[in-house]
Every structure is written in structure tokens, then in C-alpha cells.
CSV table of C-alpha atoms and ligand atoms in Angstrom, one decimal:
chain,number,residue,atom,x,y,z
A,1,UNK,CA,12.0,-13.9,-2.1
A,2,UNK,CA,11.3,-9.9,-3.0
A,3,UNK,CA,10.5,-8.3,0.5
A,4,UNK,CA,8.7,-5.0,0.7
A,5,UNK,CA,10.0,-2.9,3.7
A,6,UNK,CA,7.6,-0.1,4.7
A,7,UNK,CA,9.3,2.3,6.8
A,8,UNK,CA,8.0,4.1,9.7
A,9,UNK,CA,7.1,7.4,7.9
A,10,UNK,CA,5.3,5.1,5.1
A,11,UNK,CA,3.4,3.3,7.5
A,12,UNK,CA,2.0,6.0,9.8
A,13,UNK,CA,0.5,8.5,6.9
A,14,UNK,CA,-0.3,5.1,5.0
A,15,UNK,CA,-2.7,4.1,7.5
A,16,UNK,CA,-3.6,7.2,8.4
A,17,UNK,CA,-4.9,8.1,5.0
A,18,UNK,CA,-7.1,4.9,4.8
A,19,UNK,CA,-8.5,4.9,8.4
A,20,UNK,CA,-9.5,9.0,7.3
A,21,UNK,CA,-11.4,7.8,4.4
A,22,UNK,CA,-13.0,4.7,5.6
A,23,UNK,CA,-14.7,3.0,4.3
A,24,UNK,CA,-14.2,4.8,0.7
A,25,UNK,CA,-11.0,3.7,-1.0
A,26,UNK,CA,-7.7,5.6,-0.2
A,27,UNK,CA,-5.3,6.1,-3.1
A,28,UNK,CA,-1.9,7.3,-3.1
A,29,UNK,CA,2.1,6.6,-4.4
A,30,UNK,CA,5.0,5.0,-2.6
A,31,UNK,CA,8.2,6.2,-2.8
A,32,UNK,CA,11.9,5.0,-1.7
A,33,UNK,CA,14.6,3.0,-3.2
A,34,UNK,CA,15.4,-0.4,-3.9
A,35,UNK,CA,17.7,-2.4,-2.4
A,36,UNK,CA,18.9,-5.0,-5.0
A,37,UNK,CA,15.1,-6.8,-5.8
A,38,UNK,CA,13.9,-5.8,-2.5
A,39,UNK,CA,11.8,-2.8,-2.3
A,40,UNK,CA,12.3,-0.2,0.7
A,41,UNK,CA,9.5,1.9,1.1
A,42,UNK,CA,10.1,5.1,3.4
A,43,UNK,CA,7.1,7.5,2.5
A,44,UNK,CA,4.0,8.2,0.8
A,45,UNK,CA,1.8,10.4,-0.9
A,46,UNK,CA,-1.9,10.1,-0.9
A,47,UNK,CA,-4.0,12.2,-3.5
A,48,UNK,CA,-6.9,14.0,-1.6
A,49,UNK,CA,-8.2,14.8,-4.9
A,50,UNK,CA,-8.9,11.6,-6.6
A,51,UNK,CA,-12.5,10.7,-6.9
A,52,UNK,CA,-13.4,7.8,-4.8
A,53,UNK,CA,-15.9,5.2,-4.9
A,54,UNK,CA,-16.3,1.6,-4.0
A,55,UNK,CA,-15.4,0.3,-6.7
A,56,UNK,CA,-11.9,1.7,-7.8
A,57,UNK,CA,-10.0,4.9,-7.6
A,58,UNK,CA,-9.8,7.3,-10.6
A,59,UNK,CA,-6.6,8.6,-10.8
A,60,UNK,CA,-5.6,11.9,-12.7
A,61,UNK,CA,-2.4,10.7,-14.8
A,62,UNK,CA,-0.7,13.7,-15.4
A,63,UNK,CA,-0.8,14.7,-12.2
A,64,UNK,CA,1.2,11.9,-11.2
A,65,UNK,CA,3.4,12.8,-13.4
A,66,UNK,CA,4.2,16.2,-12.2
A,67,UNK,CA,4.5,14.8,-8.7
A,68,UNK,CA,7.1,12.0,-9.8
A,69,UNK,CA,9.2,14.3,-11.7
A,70,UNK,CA,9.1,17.0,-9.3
A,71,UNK,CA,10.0,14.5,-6.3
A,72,UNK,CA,12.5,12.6,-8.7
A,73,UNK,CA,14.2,15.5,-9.4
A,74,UNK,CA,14.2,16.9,-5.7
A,75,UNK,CA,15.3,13.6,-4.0
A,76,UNK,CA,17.1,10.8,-4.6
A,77,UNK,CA,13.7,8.4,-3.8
A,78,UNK,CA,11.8,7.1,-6.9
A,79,UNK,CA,8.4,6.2,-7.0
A,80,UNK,CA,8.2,2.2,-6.2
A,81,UNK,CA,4.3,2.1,-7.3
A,82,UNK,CA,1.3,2.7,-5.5
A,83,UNK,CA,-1.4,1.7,-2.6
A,84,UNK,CA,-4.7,1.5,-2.0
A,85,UNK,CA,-7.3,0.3,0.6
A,86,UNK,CA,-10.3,-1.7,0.4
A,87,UNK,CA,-12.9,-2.2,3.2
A,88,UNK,CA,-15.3,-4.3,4.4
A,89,UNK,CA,-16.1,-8.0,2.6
A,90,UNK,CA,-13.3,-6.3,0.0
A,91,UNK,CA,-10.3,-8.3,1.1
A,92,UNK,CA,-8.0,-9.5,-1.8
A,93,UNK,CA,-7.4,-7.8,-5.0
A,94,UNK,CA,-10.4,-7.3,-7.5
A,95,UNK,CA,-10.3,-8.2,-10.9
A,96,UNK,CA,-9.9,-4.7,-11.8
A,97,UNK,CA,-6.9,-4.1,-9.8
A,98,UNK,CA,-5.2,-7.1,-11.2
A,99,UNK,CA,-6.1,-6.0,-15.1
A,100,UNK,CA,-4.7,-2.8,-13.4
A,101,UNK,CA,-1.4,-3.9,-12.0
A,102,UNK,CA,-1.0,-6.1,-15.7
A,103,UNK,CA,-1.4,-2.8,-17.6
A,104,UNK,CA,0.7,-0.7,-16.0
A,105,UNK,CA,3.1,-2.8,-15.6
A,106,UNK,CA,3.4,-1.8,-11.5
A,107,UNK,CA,6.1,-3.0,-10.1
A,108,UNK,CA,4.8,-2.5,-6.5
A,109,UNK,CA,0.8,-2.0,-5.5
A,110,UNK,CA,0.4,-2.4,-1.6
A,111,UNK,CA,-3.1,-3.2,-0.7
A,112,UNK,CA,-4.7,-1.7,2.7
A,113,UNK,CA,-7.8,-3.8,4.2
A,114,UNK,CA,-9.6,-1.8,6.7
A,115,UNK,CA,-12.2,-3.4,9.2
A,116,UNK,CA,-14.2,-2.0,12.0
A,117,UNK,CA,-13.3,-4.2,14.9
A,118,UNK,CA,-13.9,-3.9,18.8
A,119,UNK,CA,-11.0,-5.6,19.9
A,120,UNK,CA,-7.2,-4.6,19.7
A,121,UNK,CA,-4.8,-6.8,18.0
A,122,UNK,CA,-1.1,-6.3,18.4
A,123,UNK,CA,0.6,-5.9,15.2
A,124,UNK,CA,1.9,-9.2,13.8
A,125,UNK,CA,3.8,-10.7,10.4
A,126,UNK,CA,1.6,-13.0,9.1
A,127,UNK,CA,2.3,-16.4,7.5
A,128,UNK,CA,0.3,-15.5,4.2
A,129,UNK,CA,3.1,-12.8,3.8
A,130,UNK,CA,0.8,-9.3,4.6
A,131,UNK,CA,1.4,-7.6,8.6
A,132,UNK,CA,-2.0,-7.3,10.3
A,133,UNK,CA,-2.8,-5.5,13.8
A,134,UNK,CA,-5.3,-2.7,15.0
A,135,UNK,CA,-5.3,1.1,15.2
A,136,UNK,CA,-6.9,1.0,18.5
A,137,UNK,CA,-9.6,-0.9,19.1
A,138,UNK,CA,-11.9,0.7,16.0
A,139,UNK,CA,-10.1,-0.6,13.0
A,140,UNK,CA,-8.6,-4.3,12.4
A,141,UNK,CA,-5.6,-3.3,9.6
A,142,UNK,CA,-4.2,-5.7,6.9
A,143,UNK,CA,-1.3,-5.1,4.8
A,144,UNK,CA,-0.5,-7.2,1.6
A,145,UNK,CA,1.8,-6.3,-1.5
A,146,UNK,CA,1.5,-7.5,-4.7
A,147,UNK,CA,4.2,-7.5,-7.7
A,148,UNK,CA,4.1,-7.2,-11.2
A,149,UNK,CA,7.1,-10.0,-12.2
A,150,UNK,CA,9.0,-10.8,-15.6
A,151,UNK,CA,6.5,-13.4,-16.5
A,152,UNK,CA,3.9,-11.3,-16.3
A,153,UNK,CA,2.0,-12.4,-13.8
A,154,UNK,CA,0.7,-10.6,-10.1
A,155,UNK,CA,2.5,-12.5,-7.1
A,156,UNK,CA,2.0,-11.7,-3.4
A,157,UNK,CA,5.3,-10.1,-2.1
A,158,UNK,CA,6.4,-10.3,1.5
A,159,UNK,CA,5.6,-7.2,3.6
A,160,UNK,CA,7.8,-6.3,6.6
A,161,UNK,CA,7.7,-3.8,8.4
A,162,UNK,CA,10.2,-3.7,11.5
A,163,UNK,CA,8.0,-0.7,12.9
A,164,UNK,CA,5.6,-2.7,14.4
A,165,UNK,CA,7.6,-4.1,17.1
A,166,UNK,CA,7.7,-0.7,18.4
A,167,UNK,CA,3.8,0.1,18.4
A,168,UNK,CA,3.5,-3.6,20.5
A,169,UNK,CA,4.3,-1.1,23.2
A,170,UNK,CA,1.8,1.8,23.0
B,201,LIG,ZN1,-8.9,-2.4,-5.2
């Protein structure tokens, strides 16, 4: 089973980003390496200038190509693909993002799910694959990844994240 391990540095400005945005969509790229078909995800970079709206992130294409060369060519992490965040009744993927994912052929697309919540929850793994908890008691927090395989088709990937045992003690 393809794992996707988010790294402490990934995680934090991750979930930053989103929480800073809520509840407009956060957009950004993940990059690491890849350990055999497992990917290892140790930081991220979210675009403060796309244009956001409910419905879907615009993303400026050749910027994102300056970036990835530029951090290609400075380091020996590649770009693994992308995440964004949804919010509210928003949980799973939208159509969009699916025809999305198909078309580019994205290997990796990590979906954030933000909620307002008044309760903390620790951070958990969760059977359905994704890692849930709270930032505080003000937002409940789902991760899920999602995969672009050989037969073409958009599977759920397993997110873990070894981080969160540590945050169980804040
Ligand atoms: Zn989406």
C-alpha cells in the first residue's frame, strides 16, 4: 500500500496555511522525495497569490514552474504534487478536483478539511486512511491524500504522519 509521510516541517506550515485562510481554499506544492512508491513529504510551499474562491483555486502555471525548477535545481527534493483545503460541508474531493488530478496526471494531491469545532481532539490515524485532530479547540483538522495510479484512476493513499504523537502532548 503507497503511504504518504508528511513530515513535521510539511505539517506545521500546511495547516498553518489553511487555518490562515479559512474558510477560503488554501493552495500550495509539496515537496520531498520518494522512498521506493512511498511518498515522503518534508515541506511545503503555499502560493499567497493565487486567487481563491469556494469553488477551486486558480493557479498561475508558469509560476510553478519557476518555483520547481528553481527548488529542483537548489535541492535535492522534487515536487511530489500539491494540497489544498476545503471547509465546511466540503469534505471529499469535488468533481473538479478529480477531472483535475486525471489531467494532470498528479501523482500526489493531499486534501486539508477544515472545521470550526469547540472541542479539542487529539490527533489520531484514522481507519479510512486520512489523520484527523484539532488545532486547539477552534478548528477540527482532516487530512486525506489521494493518488493518480497506472490505471488511471484517483485512489485514497494512506497518510501518516509520525508527528502527531508528539503534539498528543501539548
Ligand atoms: Zn477541492
Amino acid at each position: 500500500m503507497v503511504k504518504v509521510v508528511i513530515r513535521k516541517p510539511a505539517f506545521i506550515s500546511m495547516v498553518v496555511a489553511c487555518v490562515e485562510v479559512y474558510k477560503k481554499e488554501a493552495f500550495g506544492i509539496l515537496f520531498g522525495t520518494k522512498d521506493r512508491r512511498d511518498f515522503v513529504v518534508k515541506n511545503c510551499l503555499y502560493y499567497q497569490s493565487v486567487r481563491r474562491d469556494y469553488l477551486g483555486v486558480d493557479l498561475d502555471k508558469r509560476r510553478d514552474k519557476v518555483i520547481t525548477y528553481a527548488l529542483e535545481n537548489i535541492s535535492t527534493q522534487k515536487v511530489l504534487g500539491d494540497f489544498h483545503s476545503h471547509a465546511g460541508s466540503h469534505k471529499g474531493l469535488s468533481p473538479a478536483d478529480i477531472r483535475e488530478i486525471k489531467r494532470e496526471k498528479n501523482p500526489l494531491s493531499v486534501l486539508v478539511y477544515l472545521n470550526k469545532t469547540s472541542k479539542k481532539q487529539r490527533w489520531k490515524q484514522n481507519r479510512d486512511k486520512t489523520i484527523s485532530g484539532s488545532v486547539g479547540s477552534k478548528f477540527y483538522v482532516n487530512i486525506a491524500a489521494y493518488g493518480y495510479d497506472k490505471k488511471k484512476k484517483v485512489k485514497k493513499l494512506k497518510v501518516v504522519c509520525p508527528y502527531i504523537k508528539e503534539l498528543r502532548g501539548l
